[in-house]
XYZ file of C-alpha atoms in Angstrom:
383
model
C 176.806 52.764 120.488
C 173.948 50.345 120.247
C 172.583 51.639 123.551
C 172.681 55.251 122.274
C 170.771 54.256 119.103
C 168.111 52.474 121.178
C 167.672 55.566 123.388
C 167.212 57.808 120.298
C 164.519 55.521 118.877
C 162.659 55.569 122.204
C 162.712 59.394 122.300
C 161.434 59.663 118.694
C 158.553 57.288 119.475
C 157.494 59.222 122.593
C 157.337 62.622 120.755
C 153.822 64.201 120.503
C 152.321 64.692 116.998
C 152.795 68.221 115.669
C 149.835 70.458 114.827
C 149.619 72.137 111.431
C 148.866 75.596 112.817
C 151.233 77.447 115.124
C 148.522 78.185 117.683
C 146.218 75.253 116.863
C 146.065 73.926 120.408
C 143.043 72.888 122.472
C 141.807 75.735 124.686
C 140.025 75.261 127.998
C 137.076 77.467 126.873
C 136.439 75.550 123.625
C 134.054 73.123 125.292
C 132.530 75.549 127.779
C 128.679 75.241 127.471
C 128.101 78.664 129.085
C 129.735 80.558 126.166
C 127.433 81.519 123.287
C 129.701 81.929 120.274
C 126.923 83.280 118.012
C 126.054 86.169 120.280
C 127.095 89.605 118.995
C 128.230 91.684 121.931
C 127.417 95.379 122.003
C 130.400 97.624 121.335
C 131.892 99.298 124.415
C 133.669 102.678 123.816
C 136.301 101.696 126.421
C 137.648 99.119 123.922
C 138.904 101.928 121.668
C 139.666 104.965 123.814
C 142.189 106.424 121.386
C 139.618 106.846 118.603
C 140.222 106.626 114.842
C 143.666 107.169 113.321
C 142.382 108.623 110.014
C 139.116 110.010 108.573
C 136.990 107.546 106.608
C 134.105 108.779 104.444
C 131.462 107.358 102.078
C 129.055 109.164 99.769
C 126.144 108.082 97.588
C 123.826 109.779 95.093
C 120.050 109.945 95.475
C 117.307 110.507 92.850
C 115.641 113.897 92.398
C 112.237 112.757 93.707
C 113.809 111.876 97.118
C 115.158 115.400 97.711
C 112.072 116.791 99.469
C 111.713 113.788 101.795
C 115.415 113.753 102.698
C 115.457 117.469 103.560
C 112.551 116.896 105.969
C 114.024 113.731 107.518
C 117.678 114.862 107.630
C 117.596 116.280 111.216
C 116.436 112.845 112.455
C 119.263 111.108 110.568
C 121.837 113.633 111.798
C 120.856 113.206 115.463
C 120.965 109.376 115.145
C 124.486 109.439 113.662
C 125.705 112.033 116.163
C 125.297 109.506 119.009
C 127.979 107.319 117.369
C 130.287 110.232 116.514
C 129.567 110.265 112.764
C 129.192 113.475 110.775
C 126.778 113.583 107.802
C 126.143 116.053 104.995
C 123.322 116.479 102.448
C 124.365 118.210 99.224
C 121.313 119.228 97.181
C 123.301 120.729 94.307
C 125.167 117.481 93.567
C 122.311 115.258 94.825
C 124.537 113.310 97.198
C 124.779 112.231 100.854
C 128.123 111.928 102.668
C 129.072 110.335 106.009
C 132.523 110.530 107.662
C 134.209 109.728 110.957
C 135.198 112.372 113.538
C 137.438 112.616 116.616
C 134.570 111.332 118.769
C 134.133 108.105 116.744
C 135.075 105.018 118.767
C 133.438 102.087 116.949
C 135.488 101.333 113.799
C 132.628 99.433 112.076
C 129.995 102.161 112.571
C 131.142 103.965 109.408
C 130.151 100.879 107.354
C 126.748 100.952 109.060
C 126.435 104.666 108.224
C 127.263 103.888 104.592
C 124.433 101.302 104.536
C 122.114 103.910 106.092
C 122.586 106.445 103.278
C 122.250 103.650 100.682
C 118.894 102.630 102.148
C 117.710 106.243 102.254
C 118.556 106.663 98.570
C 116.527 103.492 97.782
C 113.298 105.010 99.242
C 113.448 103.261 102.634
C 111.733 105.454 105.284
C 114.143 107.211 107.666
C 112.794 105.629 110.935
C 113.247 102.153 109.405
C 116.671 102.924 107.867
C 118.078 104.183 111.216
C 117.600 100.665 112.668
C 120.584 99.530 110.563
C 122.878 101.203 113.131
C 122.048 98.403 115.598
C 124.586 95.565 115.826
C 122.049 92.778 115.224
C 120.683 94.387 112.028
C 122.137 93.960 108.522
C 120.998 95.013 105.072
C 121.202 93.775 101.509
C 120.358 95.706 98.320
C 119.575 93.229 95.531
C 119.905 94.551 91.965
C 117.202 92.971 89.785
C 117.297 95.309 86.765
C 120.004 93.377 84.885
C 118.554 89.884 85.493
C 116.103 90.046 82.560
C 116.149 92.061 79.357
C 112.465 92.082 78.389
C 110.785 95.034 80.119
C 107.265 93.553 80.121
C 108.432 90.259 81.667
C 110.476 92.139 84.254
C 107.446 94.213 85.370
C 105.258 91.081 85.493
C 107.723 89.073 87.606
C 108.384 92.018 89.917
C 104.611 92.223 90.475
C 104.600 88.477 91.334
C 107.113 89.284 94.087
C 104.869 92.024 95.514
C 101.576 90.147 95.042
C 98.001 91.484 95.123
C 97.712 94.265 97.742
C 101.332 93.435 98.788
C 100.116 90.163 100.352
C 103.088 88.086 99.088
C 105.585 90.669 100.358
C 103.939 90.771 103.817
C 104.031 86.958 104.054
C 107.745 86.935 103.168
C 108.437 89.614 105.800
C 106.683 87.554 108.488
C 108.431 84.267 107.597
C 111.958 85.625 107.055
C 111.804 88.301 109.788
C 113.150 90.941 107.370
C 111.909 94.288 106.124
C 111.587 94.144 102.293
C 111.040 97.075 99.931
C 110.727 96.675 96.150
C 111.618 99.947 94.435
C 112.499 100.360 90.757
C 115.392 98.094 89.759
C 116.391 97.127 93.320
C 115.031 95.235 96.327
C 116.158 96.570 99.720
C 116.055 94.108 102.630
C 116.877 94.578 106.343
C 117.184 91.843 108.956
C 119.396 89.024 110.203
C 122.009 87.275 108.033
C 119.902 84.110 107.815
C 116.792 86.032 106.765
C 118.696 88.099 104.172
C 120.066 84.923 102.607
C 116.516 83.556 102.217
C 115.226 86.851 100.788
C 118.004 87.009 98.172
C 117.306 83.455 97.054
C 113.537 84.080 96.780
C 114.006 87.336 94.833
C 116.496 85.811 92.366
C 114.302 82.727 91.786
C 111.271 84.937 91.137
C 112.950 87.319 88.680
C 114.772 84.484 86.849
C 111.470 82.529 86.708
C 112.908 79.514 88.566
C 110.226 79.345 91.280
C 107.203 81.462 92.215
C 107.400 83.182 95.654
C 104.193 81.394 96.754
C 106.017 78.028 96.654
C 108.871 79.490 98.702
C 106.304 80.695 101.254
C 104.872 77.154 101.537
C 108.362 75.702 102.096
C 109.196 78.329 104.759
C 105.910 77.633 106.575
C 106.711 73.918 106.680
C 110.209 74.663 107.998
C 108.709 76.800 110.783
C 106.514 73.864 111.824
C 109.437 71.398 111.691
C 111.561 73.685 113.891
C 109.047 73.271 116.715
C 109.620 69.490 116.863
C 112.788 68.771 118.955
C 112.980 65.175 117.643
C 113.607 66.456 114.076
C 116.139 69.084 115.133
C 119.234 67.258 113.855
C 117.599 65.396 110.941
C 117.413 66.145 107.239
C 114.096 67.817 106.296
C 114.223 67.176 102.539
C 111.775 64.268 102.789
C 109.160 66.528 104.398
C 109.534 69.493 102.030
C 107.587 69.579 98.734
C 109.481 69.397 95.457
C 108.121 71.569 92.671
C 108.947 70.846 89.061
C 108.975 73.628 86.523
C 106.221 73.148 83.956
C 106.725 74.402 80.438
C 103.534 75.956 79.102
C 102.867 75.372 75.433
C 102.958 78.631 73.572
C 100.817 79.397 70.560
C 102.639 78.857 67.306
C 102.912 82.006 65.274
C 101.570 81.482 61.791
C 104.304 82.191 59.321
C 103.222 84.314 56.405
C 103.738 82.747 53.020
C 106.480 84.461 51.110
C 105.580 85.799 47.726
C 107.242 84.152 44.812
C 110.155 86.134 43.494
C 109.663 86.931 39.814
C 112.159 88.613 37.532
C 109.425 90.808 36.058
C 108.346 94.031 37.789
C 104.709 94.470 38.917
C 102.277 96.039 36.410
C 102.220 99.822 36.458
C 99.193 101.323 38.194
C 97.035 103.638 36.028
C 97.426 107.346 36.751
C 94.551 109.810 37.312
C 94.781 111.017 33.711
C 94.482 107.427 32.425
C 91.361 106.855 34.566
C 89.819 110.141 33.324
C 90.545 109.154 29.724
C 88.778 105.810 30.223
C 85.667 107.421 31.776
C 85.657 110.368 29.341
C 86.052 113.036 32.040
C 89.324 114.214 30.554
C 87.601 115.841 27.614
C 84.897 117.614 29.713
C 85.157 121.314 30.442
C 85.678 122.668 33.953
C 82.034 123.751 34.263
C 80.767 120.300 33.309
C 83.176 118.665 35.764
C 81.975 120.915 38.594
C 78.336 120.250 37.621
C 78.957 116.502 37.680
C 80.624 116.700 41.096
C 77.765 118.793 42.461
C 75.211 116.317 41.048
C 77.023 113.352 42.717
C 77.172 115.289 45.979
C 73.418 116.002 45.819
C 72.666 112.311 45.225
C 74.757 111.310 48.267
C 72.997 113.908 50.419
C 69.566 112.646 49.327
C 70.531 109.051 50.169
C 71.852 110.134 53.551
C 68.721 112.184 54.402
C 66.472 109.291 53.353
C 68.425 106.873 55.574
C 68.310 109.262 58.556
C 64.558 109.758 58.082
C 64.073 105.983 58.001
C 65.978 105.667 61.292
C 63.892 108.433 62.923
C 60.601 106.928 61.703
C 61.617 103.497 63.007
C 61.387 104.845 66.579
C 57.680 105.723 66.062
C 56.624 102.387 64.551
C 54.501 100.563 67.170
C 55.532 97.013 68.022
C 53.324 94.111 67.006
C 50.792 93.279 69.714
C 50.132 89.685 70.694
C 46.496 88.767 69.851
C 44.805 86.875 72.675
C 42.660 84.016 71.359
C 39.232 83.420 72.884
C 38.711 80.191 74.845
C 35.472 79.616 72.884
C 37.572 79.291 69.725
C 39.462 76.409 71.340
C 36.145 74.718 72.196
C 34.910 75.080 68.578
C 38.156 73.614 67.321
C 37.746 70.637 69.677
C 34.186 70.053 68.365
C 35.400 70.139 64.788
C 38.097 67.616 65.588
C 35.563 65.253 67.263
C 33.187 65.484 64.272
C 36.044 64.778 61.888
C 37.055 61.710 63.923
C 33.461 60.304 63.789
C 33.218 60.820 60.035
C 36.549 59.072 59.533
C 35.360 56.112 61.629
C 32.163 55.796 59.538
C 34.095 55.913 56.297
C 36.435 53.218 57.591
C 33.470 50.914 58.420
C 31.898 51.420 54.977
C 35.189 50.759 53.277
C 35.557 47.508 55.267
C 32.114 46.284 54.240
C 32.751 47.085 50.591
C 36.016 45.151 50.720
C 34.245 42.110 52.191
C 31.782 42.066 49.222
C 34.614 42.252 46.781
C 36.329 39.231 48.371
C 33.290 36.888 47.841
C 34.135 33.847 45.629
C 31.277 33.132 43.109
C 32.389 29.493 42.621
C 31.109 28.658 46.066
C 27.562 29.503 44.929
C 27.571 28.149 41.311
C 27.148 24.316 40.913
C 29.162 22.587 38.188
C 27.358 20.466 35.415
C 29.455 17.268 35.829
C 29.074 16.953 39.535
C 25.862 16.107 41.368
C 25.036 17.756 44.600
C 25.907 15.725 47.605
C 23.038 14.471 49.760
C 23.244 14.764 53.412
C 23.174 11.460 55.237
C 20.315 11.266 57.616
C 21.044 9.937 60.971
C 18.899 7.006 61.894
C 18.371 5.708 65.276
Protein backbone atom coordinates (compact mmCIF):
# COMPACT_ATOMS: atom_id res chain seq x y z
CA UNK A 1 0.00 0.00 0.00
CA UNK A 2 2.81 2.34 0.83
CA UNK A 3 4.44 1.56 -2.52
CA UNK A 4 1.20 2.39 -4.38
CA UNK A 5 0.93 5.75 -2.56
CA UNK A 6 4.55 6.60 -3.45
CA UNK A 7 3.90 5.80 -7.13
CA UNK A 8 0.81 8.09 -7.18
CA UNK A 9 2.78 10.99 -5.71
CA UNK A 10 5.50 10.54 -8.34
CA UNK A 11 2.92 10.61 -11.17
CA UNK A 12 1.26 13.78 -9.78
CA UNK A 13 4.63 15.54 -9.58
CA UNK A 14 5.58 14.65 -13.17
CA UNK A 15 2.28 16.01 -14.66
CA UNK A 16 2.65 19.06 -16.99
CA UNK A 17 1.00 22.36 -15.91
CA UNK A 18 -2.39 22.92 -17.54
CA UNK A 19 -3.05 25.90 -19.81
CA UNK A 20 -6.04 28.15 -19.17
CA UNK A 21 -7.27 28.10 -22.77
CA UNK A 22 -8.29 24.91 -24.55
CA UNK A 23 -6.09 25.63 -27.57
CA UNK A 24 -3.51 27.84 -25.83
CA UNK A 25 -0.51 25.82 -26.94
CA UNK A 26 2.75 27.00 -28.50
CA UNK A 27 2.64 26.82 -32.31
CA UNK A 28 5.67 26.29 -34.52
CA UNK A 29 4.86 29.44 -36.60
CA UNK A 30 4.60 31.77 -33.58
CA UNK A 31 8.29 32.61 -33.66
CA UNK A 32 8.75 32.49 -37.42
CA UNK A 33 10.54 35.76 -38.47
CA UNK A 34 9.39 35.44 -42.11
CA UNK A 35 5.68 35.92 -41.21
CA UNK A 36 4.43 39.51 -41.13
CA UNK A 37 1.39 39.47 -38.85
CA UNK A 38 0.44 43.11 -39.59
CA UNK A 39 0.16 42.60 -43.32
CA UNK A 40 -3.40 42.68 -44.70
CA UNK A 41 -3.65 40.12 -47.47
CA UNK A 42 -5.76 40.91 -50.51
CA UNK A 43 -9.03 38.99 -50.64
CA UNK A 44 -9.09 36.05 -53.07
CA UNK A 45 -12.55 35.12 -54.52
CA UNK A 46 -11.59 31.42 -54.30
CA UNK A 47 -11.87 31.68 -50.49
CA UNK A 48 -15.65 32.12 -50.78
CA UNK A 49 -16.84 30.38 -53.93
CA UNK A 50 -20.37 29.84 -52.66
CA UNK A 51 -21.08 33.57 -52.35
CA UNK A 52 -23.36 35.28 -49.81
CA UNK A 53 -26.17 33.42 -48.04
CA UNK A 54 -28.47 36.47 -47.69
CA UNK A 55 -28.75 40.01 -49.11
CA UNK A 56 -27.23 42.78 -46.99
CA UNK A 57 -28.00 46.43 -47.73
CA UNK A 58 -27.18 49.90 -46.34
CA UNK A 59 -28.64 53.28 -47.24
CA UNK A 60 -27.82 56.86 -46.30
CA UNK A 61 -29.35 60.28 -46.98
CA UNK A 62 -27.53 63.11 -48.74
CA UNK A 63 -28.17 66.89 -48.68
CA UNK A 64 -29.98 68.66 -51.52
CA UNK A 65 -26.91 70.59 -52.72
CA UNK A 66 -25.07 67.27 -53.43
CA UNK A 67 -27.75 65.99 -55.84
CA UNK A 68 -26.29 67.51 -59.01
CA UNK A 69 -22.75 66.30 -58.29
CA UNK A 70 -23.89 62.78 -57.39
CA UNK A 71 -25.95 62.40 -60.58
CA UNK A 72 -22.86 63.31 -62.63
CA UNK A 73 -20.48 61.06 -60.65
CA UNK A 74 -22.86 58.10 -60.16
CA UNK A 75 -21.73 56.12 -63.28
CA UNK A 76 -18.15 56.17 -61.92
CA UNK A 77 -19.33 54.92 -58.51
CA UNK A 78 -21.52 52.23 -60.09
CA UNK A 79 -18.69 50.85 -62.24
CA UNK A 80 -16.31 50.78 -59.22
CA UNK A 81 -18.80 48.81 -57.10
CA UNK A 82 -19.69 46.47 -59.96
CA UNK A 83 -16.15 45.01 -59.90
CA UNK A 84 -16.82 43.71 -56.36
CA UNK A 85 -20.34 42.48 -57.13
CA UNK A 86 -22.19 45.27 -55.28
CA UNK A 87 -25.34 46.89 -56.62
CA UNK A 88 -26.02 50.59 -55.91
CA UNK A 89 -29.02 52.87 -56.35
CA UNK A 90 -29.49 56.66 -56.26
CA UNK A 91 -32.99 57.79 -55.29
CA UNK A 92 -33.47 61.50 -56.01
CA UNK A 93 -37.04 61.66 -54.72
CA UNK A 94 -36.09 60.44 -51.22
CA UNK A 95 -32.56 61.91 -51.39
CA UNK A 96 -30.88 58.63 -50.49
CA UNK A 97 -28.16 56.23 -51.70
CA UNK A 98 -28.44 52.45 -51.26
CA UNK A 99 -25.87 49.65 -51.66
CA UNK A 100 -26.63 45.90 -51.45
CA UNK A 101 -24.96 42.56 -52.11
CA UNK A 102 -25.74 40.36 -55.14
CA UNK A 103 -25.17 36.76 -56.24
CA UNK A 104 -21.75 37.75 -57.61
CA UNK A 105 -20.51 39.15 -54.26
CA UNK A 106 -17.67 37.06 -52.81
CA UNK A 107 -15.97 39.32 -50.25
CA UNK A 108 -18.19 39.48 -47.13
CA UNK A 109 -16.58 42.72 -45.83
CA UNK A 110 -16.96 44.68 -49.10
CA UNK A 111 -20.52 45.69 -48.17
CA UNK A 112 -19.14 47.56 -45.12
CA UNK A 113 -16.67 49.31 -47.43
CA UNK A 114 -19.54 50.22 -49.78
CA UNK A 115 -21.46 51.65 -46.82
CA UNK A 116 -18.44 53.85 -45.97
CA UNK A 117 -18.28 54.93 -49.63
CA UNK A 118 -21.83 56.32 -49.69
CA UNK A 119 -21.26 57.99 -46.30
CA UNK A 120 -18.20 59.79 -47.65
CA UNK A 121 -20.06 60.85 -50.79
CA UNK A 122 -22.84 62.35 -48.68
CA UNK A 123 -20.21 64.31 -46.67
CA UNK A 124 -18.94 66.13 -49.83
CA UNK A 125 -15.87 63.93 -50.44
CA UNK A 126 -15.07 63.86 -54.20
CA UNK A 127 -16.00 60.59 -55.93
CA UNK A 128 -12.44 59.68 -57.15
CA UNK A 129 -11.15 60.06 -53.57
CA UNK A 130 -14.11 58.24 -51.97
CA UNK A 131 -13.70 55.19 -54.27
CA UNK A 132 -10.25 54.56 -52.72
CA UNK A 133 -12.03 53.34 -49.57
CA UNK A 134 -12.75 50.05 -51.39
CA UNK A 135 -9.05 49.14 -51.07
CA UNK A 136 -8.14 46.83 -48.18
CA UNK A 137 -5.42 49.11 -46.75
CA UNK A 138 -7.73 52.16 -46.61
CA UNK A 139 -10.11 53.03 -43.75
CA UNK A 140 -12.28 56.03 -42.98
CA UNK A 141 -13.57 57.91 -39.96
CA UNK A 142 -16.33 60.55 -39.86
CA UNK A 143 -15.87 62.71 -36.76
CA UNK A 144 -18.97 64.60 -35.56
CA UNK A 145 -17.91 67.99 -34.18
CA UNK A 146 -21.27 69.80 -34.12
CA UNK A 147 -22.26 68.63 -30.62
CA UNK A 148 -18.87 69.29 -28.96
CA UNK A 149 -19.54 73.00 -28.33
CA UNK A 150 -22.77 74.94 -27.95
CA UNK A 151 -21.67 78.48 -28.79
CA UNK A 152 -21.93 78.95 -32.57
CA UNK A 153 -19.31 81.73 -32.81
CA UNK A 154 -16.71 79.73 -30.85
CA UNK A 155 -17.45 76.64 -32.93
CA UNK A 156 -16.84 78.52 -36.22
CA UNK A 157 -13.64 80.08 -34.83
CA UNK A 158 -12.18 76.76 -33.65
CA UNK A 159 -13.17 75.00 -36.87
CA UNK A 160 -11.28 77.72 -38.76
CA UNK A 161 -8.22 77.06 -36.52
CA UNK A 162 -8.34 73.45 -37.74
CA UNK A 163 -8.37 74.54 -41.39
CA UNK A 164 -5.87 77.39 -40.99
CA UNK A 165 -5.11 80.29 -43.36
CA UNK A 166 -5.37 79.11 -46.99
CA UNK A 167 -5.86 75.54 -45.62
CA UNK A 168 -2.17 75.45 -44.59
CA UNK A 169 -2.83 73.70 -41.23
CA UNK A 170 -5.00 71.05 -42.90
CA UNK A 171 -2.35 70.35 -45.58
CA UNK A 172 0.35 69.97 -42.89
CA UNK A 173 -1.83 67.49 -40.98
CA UNK A 174 -2.47 65.50 -44.17
CA UNK A 175 1.27 65.24 -44.87
CA UNK A 176 2.21 64.21 -41.30
CA UNK A 177 -0.63 61.74 -40.66
CA UNK A 178 -0.82 60.38 -44.23
CA UNK A 179 -4.62 60.83 -44.27
CA UNK A 180 -7.05 62.72 -46.46
CA UNK A 181 -9.00 65.22 -44.29
CA UNK A 182 -12.10 67.19 -45.28
CA UNK A 183 -13.85 69.65 -42.95
CA UNK A 184 -17.47 70.08 -44.02
CA UNK A 185 -20.26 71.55 -41.89
CA UNK A 186 -20.59 69.70 -38.58
CA UNK A 187 -18.35 66.76 -39.53
CA UNK A 188 -14.72 66.00 -40.38
CA UNK A 189 -14.20 63.16 -42.87
CA UNK A 190 -10.81 61.42 -42.78
CA UNK A 191 -9.38 58.59 -44.93
CA UNK A 192 -6.16 56.68 -44.32
CA UNK A 193 -4.53 54.04 -42.14
CA UNK A 194 -5.76 53.12 -38.64
CA UNK A 195 -2.77 54.81 -37.00
CA UNK A 196 -3.27 58.03 -38.97
CA UNK A 197 -7.03 58.11 -38.28
CA UNK A 198 -6.38 57.78 -34.56
CA UNK A 199 -4.06 60.81 -34.67
CA UNK A 200 -6.54 62.84 -36.74
CA UNK A 201 -9.40 62.15 -34.32
CA UNK A 202 -7.30 63.21 -31.35
CA UNK A 203 -6.17 66.44 -33.07
CA UNK A 204 -9.72 67.35 -34.15
CA UNK A 205 -11.22 66.73 -30.69
CA UNK A 206 -8.45 68.70 -28.94
CA UNK A 207 -8.95 71.63 -31.32
CA UNK A 208 -12.75 71.82 -31.02
CA UNK A 209 -12.69 71.30 -27.22
CA UNK A 210 -9.93 73.96 -26.95
CA UNK A 211 -7.47 71.57 -25.28
CA UNK A 212 -4.58 72.14 -27.71
CA UNK A 213 -4.11 74.12 -30.93
CA UNK A 214 -3.41 72.02 -34.07
CA UNK A 215 -0.10 73.88 -34.60
CA UNK A 216 1.31 72.31 -31.40
CA UNK A 217 0.19 68.87 -32.57
CA UNK A 218 1.99 69.50 -35.87
CA UNK A 219 5.22 70.33 -33.99
CA UNK A 220 4.94 67.12 -31.94
CA UNK A 221 4.30 64.99 -35.06
CA UNK A 222 7.30 66.55 -36.83
CA UNK A 223 9.54 65.67 -33.88
CA UNK A 224 8.19 62.11 -33.86
CA UNK A 225 9.01 61.78 -37.57
CA UNK A 226 12.60 62.80 -36.85
CA UNK A 227 12.88 60.41 -33.88
CA UNK A 228 11.61 57.51 -36.01
CA UNK A 229 14.66 57.86 -38.26
CA UNK A 230 17.06 57.14 -35.37
CA UNK A 231 17.31 53.31 -34.85
CA UNK A 232 18.92 53.77 -31.41
CA UNK A 233 15.72 55.42 -30.07
CA UNK A 234 13.38 52.87 -31.64
CA UNK A 235 12.49 51.04 -28.41
CA UNK A 236 12.84 53.99 -26.00
CA UNK A 237 10.29 56.35 -24.50
CA UNK A 238 10.12 59.66 -26.43
CA UNK A 239 8.35 61.74 -23.77
CA UNK A 240 11.59 63.44 -22.71
CA UNK A 241 12.16 64.71 -26.26
CA UNK A 242 8.61 65.93 -26.93
CA UNK A 243 7.55 69.44 -25.84
CA UNK A 244 4.94 69.83 -23.12
CA UNK A 245 2.48 72.67 -23.63
CA UNK A 246 0.53 74.09 -20.72
CA UNK A 247 -2.83 75.69 -21.29
CA UNK A 248 -2.72 79.40 -20.51
CA UNK A 249 -5.82 81.12 -19.22
CA UNK A 250 -6.19 84.55 -20.79
CA UNK A 251 -7.59 87.22 -18.52
CA UNK A 252 -10.92 88.39 -19.80
CA UNK A 253 -12.19 91.92 -19.44
CA UNK A 254 -14.51 92.34 -16.50
CA UNK A 255 -17.95 93.46 -17.54
CA UNK A 256 -18.97 96.57 -15.67
CA UNK A 257 -22.11 95.84 -13.75
CA UNK A 258 -24.74 98.53 -14.03
CA UNK A 259 -25.84 100.03 -10.76
CA UNK A 260 -29.35 99.02 -9.89
CA UNK A 261 -31.79 101.79 -9.27
CA UNK A 262 -33.09 102.09 -5.78
CA UNK A 263 -36.52 100.60 -5.38
CA UNK A 264 -38.95 103.20 -4.04
CA UNK A 265 -42.54 102.60 -3.02
CA UNK A 266 -43.63 105.78 -4.81
CA UNK A 267 -44.35 105.78 -8.56
CA UNK A 268 -42.35 108.07 -10.89
CA UNK A 269 -43.75 111.58 -11.51
CA UNK A 270 -46.28 111.77 -14.32
CA UNK A 271 -44.94 113.26 -17.55
CA UNK A 272 -46.77 116.38 -18.81
CA UNK A 273 -49.07 115.80 -21.78
CA UNK A 274 -49.12 117.90 -24.98
CA UNK A 275 -52.11 119.89 -23.71
CA UNK A 276 -50.26 120.73 -20.47
CA UNK A 277 -47.23 121.96 -22.45
CA UNK A 278 -49.48 124.09 -24.72
CA UNK A 279 -51.20 125.57 -21.67
CA UNK A 280 -47.82 126.56 -20.18
CA UNK A 281 -46.62 128.23 -23.41
CA UNK A 282 -50.02 129.80 -24.17
CA UNK A 283 -50.48 128.01 -27.51
CA UNK A 284 -53.62 126.30 -26.29
CA UNK A 285 -55.63 129.49 -26.44
CA UNK A 286 -54.41 130.52 -29.95
CA UNK A 287 -56.63 130.05 -32.97
CA UNK A 288 -55.79 127.62 -35.77
CA UNK A 289 -54.69 130.43 -38.11
CA UNK A 290 -52.31 131.86 -35.52
CA UNK A 291 -50.88 128.40 -34.83
CA UNK A 292 -50.25 127.80 -38.54
CA UNK A 293 -48.70 131.29 -38.86
CA UNK A 294 -46.39 130.58 -35.93
CA UNK A 295 -45.33 127.23 -37.40
CA UNK A 296 -44.67 128.83 -40.78
CA UNK A 297 -42.63 131.62 -39.13
CA UNK A 298 -40.48 129.04 -37.24
CA UNK A 299 -40.00 127.09 -40.46
CA UNK A 300 -38.87 130.24 -42.30
CA UNK A 301 -36.35 131.04 -39.55
CA UNK A 302 -34.88 127.51 -39.77
CA UNK A 303 -34.62 127.78 -43.56
CA UNK A 304 -32.82 131.14 -43.30
CA UNK A 305 -30.33 129.70 -40.80
CA UNK A 306 -29.73 126.70 -43.02
CA UNK A 307 -29.22 128.82 -46.18
CA UNK A 308 -26.82 131.12 -44.32
CA UNK A 309 -24.79 128.13 -43.09
CA UNK A 310 -24.66 126.57 -46.58
CA UNK A 311 -23.56 129.90 -48.08
CA UNK A 312 -20.81 130.18 -45.46
CA UNK A 313 -19.58 126.69 -46.40
CA UNK A 314 -19.59 127.54 -50.13
CA UNK A 315 -17.76 130.84 -49.57
CA UNK A 316 -15.14 129.10 -47.43
CA UNK A 317 -13.91 127.25 -50.54
CA UNK A 318 -13.12 130.58 -52.28
CA UNK A 319 -11.22 132.18 -49.38
CA UNK A 320 -7.52 132.27 -50.35
CA UNK A 321 -5.07 130.77 -47.86
CA UNK A 322 -2.67 133.02 -45.99
CA UNK A 323 0.60 133.44 -47.88
CA UNK A 324 3.91 133.23 -46.07
CA UNK A 325 5.71 136.62 -46.28
CA UNK A 326 9.39 136.24 -47.15
CA UNK A 327 11.56 138.62 -45.12
CA UNK A 328 14.40 140.47 -46.84
CA UNK A 329 17.96 139.59 -45.81
CA UNK A 330 18.70 143.33 -45.48
CA UNK A 331 16.16 143.48 -42.65
CA UNK A 332 18.19 140.87 -40.76
CA UNK A 333 21.35 142.97 -41.26
CA UNK A 334 19.59 146.11 -39.92
CA UNK A 335 18.40 144.17 -36.92
CA UNK A 336 21.96 142.98 -36.25
CA UNK A 337 23.23 146.60 -36.41
CA UNK A 338 20.57 147.73 -33.97
CA UNK A 339 21.53 144.96 -31.57
CA UNK A 340 25.25 145.92 -31.76
CA UNK A 341 24.46 149.61 -31.11
CA UNK A 342 22.28 148.67 -28.16
CA UNK A 343 25.08 146.52 -26.70
CA UNK A 344 27.60 149.44 -26.95
CA UNK A 345 25.21 151.86 -25.27
CA UNK A 346 24.60 149.39 -22.46
CA UNK A 347 28.36 148.99 -21.95
CA UNK A 348 28.83 152.78 -21.72
CA UNK A 349 26.02 153.13 -19.23
CA UNK A 350 27.53 150.36 -17.12
CA UNK A 351 30.93 152.17 -17.03
CA UNK A 352 29.33 155.48 -16.02
CA UNK A 353 27.31 153.80 -13.33
CA UNK A 354 30.50 152.18 -11.96
CA UNK A 355 32.31 155.51 -11.77
CA UNK A 356 29.39 157.18 -10.03
CA UNK A 357 29.30 154.38 -7.47
CA UNK A 358 33.02 154.81 -6.76
CA UNK A 359 32.47 158.54 -5.95
CA UNK A 360 29.66 157.70 -3.63
CA UNK A 361 31.85 155.24 -1.69
CA UNK A 362 34.53 157.90 -0.82
CA UNK A 363 34.96 158.38 2.98
CA UNK A 364 35.30 162.14 3.87
CA UNK A 365 37.00 161.37 7.22
CA UNK A 366 40.12 160.34 5.38
CA UNK A 367 40.51 163.91 4.08
CA UNK A 368 39.36 165.97 7.14
CA UNK A 369 41.94 166.37 10.00
CA UNK A 370 40.65 166.27 13.58
CA UNK A 371 41.33 169.26 16.03
CA UNK A 372 42.79 167.18 18.92
CA UNK A 373 45.30 165.30 16.89
CA UNK A 374 48.39 166.77 15.25
CA UNK A 375 49.49 165.61 11.89
CA UNK A 376 52.20 163.05 11.98
CA UNK A 377 55.59 164.05 10.58
CA UNK A 378 57.39 161.74 8.36
CA UNK A 379 60.72 160.58 9.70
CA UNK A 380 63.51 161.48 7.41
CA UNK A 381 66.01 158.86 6.73
CA UNK A 382 69.51 159.92 7.54
CA UNK A 383 72.57 158.29 6.35
